[in-house]
Short mmCIF file of C-alpha atoms in Angstrom, two decimals:
data_model
loop_
_atom_site.label_atom_id
_atom_site.label_comp_id
_atom_site.label_asym_id
_atom_site.label_seq_id
_atom_site.Cartn_x
_atom_site.Cartn_y
_atom_site.Cartn_z
CA MET A 1 -12.90 32.41 43.86
CA ASN A 2 -12.20 32.00 47.41
CA SER A 3 -8.94 30.32 48.71
CA ASN A 4 -10.44 26.96 49.53
CA ASN A 5 -11.98 26.59 45.97
CA SER A 6 -8.70 27.74 44.51
CA GLU A 7 -6.65 25.21 46.45
CA THR A 8 -9.06 22.42 45.48
CA TYR A 9 -8.90 23.41 41.83
CA HIS A 10 -5.14 23.50 41.62
CA THR A 11 -4.89 20.14 43.52
CA ALA A 12 -7.32 18.41 40.98
CA THR A 13 -5.43 19.90 38.13
CA THR A 14 -2.01 18.74 39.45
CA THR A 15 -3.40 15.33 40.04
CA THR A 16 -4.76 15.18 36.37
CA ILE A 17 -1.36 16.11 35.01
CA THR A 18 0.40 13.57 37.23
CA THR A 19 -1.92 10.83 36.04
CA THR A 20 -1.60 11.74 32.43
CA ILE A 21 2.18 11.81 32.55
CA THR A 22 2.36 8.45 34.40
CA ASN A 23 0.01 6.91 31.84
CA ASN A 24 1.86 8.26 28.81
CA ASN A 25 5.24 7.11 30.20
CA ASN A 26 3.86 3.67 30.86
CA ASN A 27 2.49 3.39 27.36
CA MET A 28 5.81 4.38 25.95
CA SER A 29 7.73 1.87 27.93
CA GLU A 30 5.41 -0.98 27.06
CA SER A 31 5.44 -0.14 23.37
CA ASN A 32 9.02 0.90 23.02
CA THR A 33 8.95 0.84 19.25
CA VAL A 34 10.89 2.76 16.68
CA ALA A 35 7.55 3.03 14.67
CA ASP A 36 5.38 4.57 17.47
CA GLY A 37 5.69 8.28 17.39
CA TYR A 38 3.66 11.55 17.59
CA SER A 39 2.16 12.06 14.17
CA ARG A 40 1.65 15.48 12.75
CA THR A 41 -2.02 14.57 12.53
CA ASP A 42 -2.35 13.77 16.27
CA GLN A 43 -5.06 15.30 18.26
CA ARG A 44 -3.80 18.13 20.44
CA ILE A 45 -4.79 17.79 24.02
CA PRO A 46 -4.43 21.07 25.94
CA ILE A 47 -3.63 20.37 29.58
CA ALA A 48 -3.77 23.00 32.38
CA THR A 49 -0.84 23.22 34.83
CA SER A 50 -0.36 24.61 38.22
CA THR A 51 0.95 27.88 36.88
CA THR A 52 -1.63 28.10 33.99
CA PRO A 53 -5.01 27.01 35.30
CA VAL A 54 -6.42 27.76 31.72
CA ALA A 55 -5.04 25.43 29.27
CA PRO A 56 -3.26 27.17 26.48
CA PRO A 57 -4.16 26.37 22.78
CA LEU A 58 -1.81 24.21 20.86
CA ASP A 59 -1.74 25.36 17.26
CA PHE A 60 1.65 24.31 15.86
CA ASP A 61 3.39 21.20 14.59
CA TYR A 62 4.93 19.74 17.68
CA ASN A 63 5.19 21.03 21.23
CA ASP A 64 7.59 20.57 24.15
CA GLY A 65 5.44 21.69 27.12
CA VAL A 66 4.08 25.04 28.20
CA ALA A 67 6.19 27.96 27.67
CA GLU A 68 8.20 29.03 30.86
CA ASN A 69 7.28 32.66 30.46
CA PHE A 70 3.62 31.97 29.58
CA ASP A 71 2.22 33.85 32.58
CA ASN A 72 4.44 36.85 32.11
CA ILE A 73 3.76 37.53 28.49
CA GLN A 74 1.66 40.65 27.95
CA GLN A 75 -1.96 39.99 26.86
CA GLU A 76 -1.75 42.58 24.16
CA ASP A 77 0.28 39.98 22.01
CA ASP A 78 -3.03 38.05 21.57
CA SER A 79 -3.73 40.45 18.71
CA TYR A 80 -0.58 39.29 16.95
CA ASP A 81 -1.06 38.50 13.26
CA ASN A 82 -0.81 34.63 13.15
CA GLU A 83 -0.03 34.67 9.38
CA SER A 84 3.02 36.80 9.82
CA ARG A 85 4.32 35.35 13.17
CA ASP A 86 7.76 33.79 13.41
CA SER A 87 7.33 30.10 14.36
CA SER A 88 10.57 30.36 16.56
CA GLN A 89 8.92 32.98 18.85
CA ILE A 90 6.66 32.14 21.71
CA ARG A 91 3.53 34.27 22.09
CA ALA A 92 0.80 34.34 24.52
CA GLY A 93 -1.52 31.36 24.30
CA GLU A 94 1.16 29.15 22.82
CA THR A 95 3.56 26.72 24.08
CA GLY A 96 7.23 25.98 23.31
CA VAL A 97 7.85 24.79 19.89
CA ASP A 98 9.84 21.49 19.25
CA ARG A 99 10.22 20.23 15.72
CA HIS A 100 11.17 16.67 16.95
CA LEU A 101 9.18 14.03 18.81
CA ALA A 102 7.42 15.23 21.93
CA HIS A 103 9.11 14.74 25.15
CA PRO A 104 7.57 12.00 27.37
CA ASP A 105 7.46 14.50 30.35
CA HIS A 106 5.15 16.86 28.30
CA PRO A 107 2.26 14.61 27.20
CA HIS A 108 0.48 17.25 25.18
CA LEU A 109 0.11 14.94 22.22
CA GLU A 110 -1.74 11.81 22.03
CA GLN A 111 0.39 8.79 20.98
CA THR A 112 -0.72 7.10 17.87
CA HIS A 113 0.33 4.35 15.41
CA GLU A 114 0.60 6.48 12.27
CA GLY A 115 4.44 6.91 12.29
CA GLU A 116 5.13 4.82 9.12
CA HIS A 117 2.84 7.21 7.11
CA ARG A 118 4.33 10.30 8.72
CA TYR A 119 8.03 9.58 8.60
CA ASP A 120 8.35 9.31 12.39
CA HIS A 121 10.56 6.37 12.51
CA GLY A 122 12.42 6.88 15.78
CA ASP A 123 16.06 6.05 15.39
CA ILE A 124 15.57 5.11 11.69
CA ALA A 125 16.17 8.25 9.59
CA SER A 126 14.10 7.11 6.72
CA LEU A 127 12.51 4.00 5.42
CA LYS A 128 14.27 2.36 2.48
CA ILE A 129 12.97 -0.26 0.09
CA THR A 130 14.26 -3.63 1.18
CA ARG A 131 15.69 -6.12 -1.24
CA SER A 132 12.87 -8.50 -0.52
CA THR A 133 10.29 -5.95 -1.38
CA LYS A 134 11.87 -5.23 -4.65
CA LEU A 135 12.10 -8.98 -5.44
CA PHE A 136 8.45 -9.61 -4.66
CA ALA A 137 7.34 -6.53 -6.60
CA PHE A 138 9.32 -7.70 -9.56
CA CYS A 139 7.76 -11.14 -9.48
CA ALA A 140 4.34 -9.64 -9.36
CA ALA A 141 4.92 -7.19 -12.19
CA LEU A 142 5.87 -10.07 -14.49
CA ASN A 143 2.28 -11.07 -14.49
CA SER A 144 1.56 -7.86 -16.36
CA CYS A 145 3.93 -9.00 -19.10
CA ASN A 146 1.38 -11.43 -20.33
CA LEU A 147 -1.05 -8.74 -21.58
CA GLY A 148 1.75 -6.71 -23.00
CA TYR A 149 3.01 -9.76 -24.95
CA ASP A 150 -0.43 -10.55 -26.19
CA ILE A 151 -0.89 -6.94 -27.56
CA GLY A 152 2.56 -7.05 -29.24
CA VAL A 153 2.33 -10.50 -30.72
CA ASN A 154 -1.02 -9.97 -32.24
CA THR A 155 0.45 -7.15 -34.37
CA GLY A 156 2.61 -9.54 -36.21
CA ALA A 157 0.60 -12.71 -35.85
CA GLY A 158 -2.82 -11.19 -37.10
CA PRO A 159 -2.09 -11.11 -40.78
CA LEU A 160 -0.39 -14.49 -40.57
CA LEU A 161 -3.25 -15.89 -38.75
CA GLN A 162 -5.78 -14.60 -41.26
CA GLU A 163 -3.85 -15.99 -44.17
CA SER A 164 -3.31 -19.43 -42.61
CA LEU A 165 -7.02 -20.02 -41.51
CA ASN A 166 -8.70 -18.03 -44.32
CA LEU A 167 -10.37 -15.66 -41.86
CA THR A 168 -12.47 -12.73 -42.87
CA ASP A 169 -11.72 -9.22 -41.75
CA ILE A 170 -14.63 -9.32 -39.40
CA GLN A 171 -13.46 -12.52 -37.86
CA VAL A 172 -10.03 -11.15 -37.18
CA GLU A 173 -11.47 -7.97 -35.74
CA ILE A 174 -13.63 -10.07 -33.37
CA PHE A 175 -10.69 -12.19 -32.40
CA MET A 176 -8.52 -9.13 -31.65
CA GLY A 177 -11.23 -7.09 -29.80
CA SER A 178 -12.65 -9.89 -27.80
CA LEU A 179 -9.73 -9.93 -25.43
CA ASN A 180 -10.87 -6.89 -23.80
CA LEU A 181 -14.33 -8.26 -23.28
CA PHE A 182 -13.04 -11.46 -21.74
CA ALA A 183 -10.51 -9.53 -19.65
CA MET A 184 -13.44 -7.41 -18.09
CA VAL A 185 -15.06 -10.66 -17.00
CA GLY A 186 -11.72 -11.97 -15.52
CA ALA A 187 -11.14 -8.67 -13.65
CA LEU A 188 -14.64 -8.68 -12.18
CA SER A 189 -14.27 -12.13 -10.82
CA SER A 190 -10.71 -11.70 -9.42
CA ASN A 191 -11.90 -9.84 -6.28
CA TRP A 192 -13.88 -12.77 -4.99
CA ILE A 193 -11.11 -15.35 -5.71
CA SER A 194 -8.26 -13.08 -4.38
CA ASP A 195 -10.11 -12.30 -1.10
CA LYS A 196 -11.16 -15.90 -0.64
CA MET A 197 -8.06 -17.85 -1.53
CA GLY A 198 -5.36 -15.27 -1.26
CA ARG A 199 -3.09 -13.25 -3.57
CA ARG A 200 -0.73 -16.05 -4.33
CA TRP A 201 -3.61 -18.31 -5.58
CA ALA A 202 -4.90 -15.43 -7.68
CA PHE A 203 -1.48 -15.21 -9.46
CA ARG A 204 -1.50 -18.98 -10.13
CA ILE A 205 -4.95 -19.05 -11.45
CA ALA A 206 -4.39 -16.05 -13.86
CA ALA A 207 -1.22 -17.67 -15.04
CA ILE A 208 -2.94 -21.12 -15.59
CA GLY A 209 -5.68 -19.53 -17.51
CA PHE A 210 -3.23 -17.67 -19.79
CA ILE A 211 -1.20 -20.87 -20.43
CA PHE A 212 -4.28 -22.80 -21.22
CA GLY A 213 -5.61 -20.30 -23.61
CA THR A 214 -2.28 -19.81 -25.25
CA VAL A 215 -1.77 -23.52 -26.02
CA ILE A 216 -5.35 -23.82 -27.44
CA GLN A 217 -4.60 -20.80 -29.68
CA ALA A 218 -1.37 -22.20 -30.82
CA GLY A 219 -2.98 -25.55 -31.82
CA SER A 220 -6.06 -24.05 -33.40
CA GLY A 221 -7.29 -25.65 -36.53
CA GLY A 222 -10.25 -23.31 -37.06
CA TYR A 223 -11.97 -20.28 -35.93
CA ALA A 224 -14.03 -21.84 -33.18
CA SER A 225 -11.03 -23.30 -31.29
CA LEU A 226 -9.16 -19.99 -31.86
CA MET A 227 -11.87 -18.09 -30.00
CA LEU A 228 -12.06 -20.70 -27.20
CA GLY A 229 -8.30 -20.10 -26.59
CA ARG A 230 -8.91 -16.36 -26.80
CA SER A 231 -11.49 -16.56 -24.00
CA PHE A 232 -9.10 -18.14 -21.68
CA VAL A 233 -6.32 -15.84 -22.55
CA GLY A 234 -8.59 -12.86 -21.84
CA LEU A 235 -9.75 -14.20 -18.54
CA GLY A 236 -6.07 -14.81 -17.33
CA VAL A 237 -5.03 -11.33 -18.46
CA GLY A 238 -7.91 -9.53 -16.68
CA PHE A 239 -7.48 -11.57 -13.59
CA GLY A 240 -3.76 -10.75 -13.48
CA LEU A 241 -4.11 -7.12 -14.20
CA ALA A 242 -6.49 -6.76 -11.21
CA VAL A 243 -4.28 -8.71 -8.69
CA ASP A 244 -0.81 -7.25 -9.69
CA PRO A 245 -1.17 -3.53 -8.33
CA VAL A 246 -3.15 -4.90 -5.19
CA TYR A 247 -0.42 -7.30 -4.23
CA ILE A 248 2.36 -4.77 -4.89
CA SER A 249 0.67 -2.09 -2.85
CA GLU A 250 0.09 -4.40 -0.07
CA ILE A 251 3.71 -5.50 0.26
CA SER A 252 5.12 -1.97 -0.10
CA GLN A 253 5.77 0.58 2.49
CA ALA A 254 3.55 3.54 2.46
CA ALA A 255 6.44 5.84 1.48
CA HIS A 256 7.32 3.87 -1.64
CA ARG A 257 3.94 2.42 -2.60
CA GLY A 258 3.25 4.64 -5.62
CA GLN A 259 6.76 4.06 -7.01
CA LEU A 260 6.52 0.30 -6.72
CA VAL A 261 2.93 -0.03 -8.25
CA THR A 262 4.22 1.59 -11.41
CA TRP A 263 6.40 -1.48 -12.04
CA SER A 264 3.31 -3.37 -13.33
CA GLU A 265 2.84 -0.65 -16.01
CA ILE A 266 6.63 -0.87 -16.89
CA ALA A 267 6.20 -4.75 -17.21
CA LEU A 268 3.34 -4.21 -19.51
CA ASN A 269 5.35 -2.15 -21.95
CA VAL A 270 8.20 -4.74 -21.68
CA GLY A 271 5.69 -7.40 -22.74
CA ILE A 272 4.65 -5.41 -25.84
CA LEU A 273 8.29 -5.07 -26.74
CA LEU A 274 8.83 -8.80 -26.36
CA GLY A 275 5.73 -9.48 -28.61
CA PHE A 276 7.21 -7.21 -31.41
CA ILE A 277 10.51 -9.02 -31.05
CA SER A 278 8.82 -12.42 -31.50
CA GLY A 279 7.28 -11.19 -34.72
CA MET A 280 10.67 -10.24 -35.99
CA ALA A 281 12.30 -13.32 -34.87
CA PHE A 282 9.85 -15.52 -36.94
CA SER A 283 9.62 -13.29 -39.88
CA GLY A 284 11.40 -15.84 -42.07
CA VAL A 285 9.41 -18.84 -41.01
CA ASN A 286 6.48 -20.20 -42.95
CA ALA A 287 3.20 -18.43 -42.09
CA ASP A 288 1.35 -21.48 -41.13
CA ILE A 289 3.97 -22.17 -38.44
CA ALA A 290 5.11 -18.72 -37.45
CA TRP A 291 1.91 -17.54 -35.79
CA ARG A 292 1.66 -20.81 -33.78
CA LEU A 293 5.16 -20.42 -32.56
CA MET A 294 4.55 -16.76 -31.65
CA PHE A 295 1.51 -17.63 -29.53
CA ALA A 296 3.24 -20.57 -27.92
CA LEU A 297 6.15 -18.49 -26.63
CA GLY A 298 3.57 -16.53 -24.64
CA ALA A 299 3.13 -19.64 -22.28
CA ILE A 300 6.81 -19.25 -21.03
CA MET A 301 6.37 -16.06 -18.76
CA PRO A 302 3.29 -17.48 -16.94
CA CYS A 303 5.27 -20.65 -16.01
CA PHE A 304 7.72 -18.33 -14.23
CA VAL A 305 4.83 -16.52 -12.52
CA ILE A 306 3.52 -19.71 -11.06
CA TYR A 307 6.98 -20.80 -9.78
CA PHE A 308 7.44 -17.40 -8.17
CA ALA A 309 3.95 -17.36 -6.66
CA THR A 310 4.56 -20.80 -5.22
CA PHE A 311 8.28 -20.61 -3.99
CA VAL A 312 9.46 -17.04 -3.95
CA MET A 313 6.48 -14.57 -3.24
CA PRO A 314 4.95 -14.48 0.32
CA GLU A 315 1.20 -14.05 0.96
CA SER A 316 0.06 -10.46 1.25
CA PRO A 317 0.36 -9.38 4.93
CA ARG A 318 -2.93 -7.55 4.58
CA TRP A 319 -4.77 -10.64 3.43
CA LEU A 320 -3.10 -12.62 6.35
CA VAL A 321 -4.41 -10.01 8.83
CA SER A 322 -7.90 -10.17 7.31
CA LYS A 323 -7.78 -13.87 8.13
CA ASP A 324 -6.62 -13.40 11.67
CA ARG A 325 -3.31 -14.84 10.95
CA ASP A 326 -1.24 -12.08 12.53
CA ASP A 327 1.82 -14.07 13.35
CA GLU A 328 2.32 -14.99 9.72
CA ALA A 329 1.74 -11.43 8.66
CA LYS A 330 4.46 -10.24 11.14
CA GLU A 331 6.98 -12.70 9.54
CA VAL A 332 6.22 -11.33 6.16
CA LEU A 333 6.47 -7.72 7.36
CA LYS A 334 9.87 -8.32 8.75
CA LEU A 335 11.03 -9.05 5.25
CA LEU A 336 9.47 -5.74 3.97
CA TYR A 337 10.80 -3.42 6.60
CA PRO A 338 14.35 -2.81 7.94
CA ASP A 339 15.82 -4.69 10.78
CA GLY A 340 14.57 -3.43 14.21
CA TYR A 341 11.37 -2.09 12.95
CA ASP A 342 8.41 -3.02 15.17
CA VAL A 343 6.05 -4.57 12.57
CA SER A 344 3.33 -5.02 15.11
CA VAL A 345 2.59 -1.36 14.62
CA ILE A 346 1.94 -2.05 10.97
CA VAL A 347 -0.30 -4.90 11.83
CA HIS A 348 -2.24 -2.64 14.06
CA GLU A 349 -2.60 -0.10 11.15
CA ILE A 350 -3.66 -2.85 8.81
CA LYS A 351 -6.44 -3.91 11.17
CA ASP A 352 -7.62 -0.38 11.64
CA GLY A 353 -7.80 0.18 7.89
CA ILE A 354 -9.84 -3.05 7.38
CA GLU A 355 -12.20 -2.18 10.04
CA LYS A 356 -12.70 1.31 8.71
CA GLU A 357 -13.36 -0.01 5.28
CA SER A 358 -15.85 -2.57 6.63
CA LEU A 359 -17.77 0.17 8.37
CA ALA A 360 -17.64 2.33 5.18
CA GLU A 361 -19.06 -0.41 3.03
CA LYS A 362 -21.84 -1.26 5.43
CA ALA A 363 -22.79 2.51 5.65
CA ALA A 364 -22.74 3.24 1.99
CA GLY A 365 -23.77 -0.14 0.44
CA TRP A 366 -24.35 0.03 -3.30
#
């Protein structure tokens, strides 16, 4: 390579570096968020420098620029066994190692918006579950108590019900088992209503269906009305079980999502326990009245769910973003994340996730 070509090459390379560094610094100054970071999954962008015309490969977690002694390292180190190398040492073809966020003067990593998922929180050491998130998850989990209560109460009410209405064994079996059939229908229909009307309306509809069915069951004078009430209870149960984990996952931080979603399962078991307790509480009451009272008590919990869904629980930020209501989504996210966290980054991630899901559905179809 002659001197003129070499000079032109180095000048172009230096200009590229200067432009990249300037753009990166401008992006960081404009964003200036504690959630923005350099994720461990960022794409590495090797950049040549004036001293290293050939861009070195980047094959480690984080980097902090090209090694100062890169040109002086003997080439025989290229045969060094990568599996046994010490990550604290610098070898030929590598750059300096920095376990922290990349320095803005060394733009070897592409900035992304994946910090919340990768624990890159800037000045925030780690994300903690806020009180608001716990409250909203608790309110949503109460909806799962309805199914648990129905399972538990039928254990004690079944024999009393059969005796009071003179039902056959087959009729009782159909009554007990039909709940799962109706719940399947409710779960299948929940997706359309939940996406169309929102998560909070989904909670209200599930609770109203459960209340309506419970009241009909408690006042039944025959098998036909008993099964009618059972159908509404099953629809409400299936509807609620489908929306509970969805809502909890959408209001939870990625770091704690799995933990909070299990609250719905815990609530289900609490409901079963309450159903057993109701059977014990009315064990001394006349059989014709006891099973009616046991069913009627099941309408109390859904009333609380309706109240919480109306006055306490906010709408899911994911649903709000899907409806282009970004400002409302940001207000909700401010309740779910610590003070000072730039929730606009989370909105960006939600939009990106919705777009990817839409593309995947169009590509796969049925």
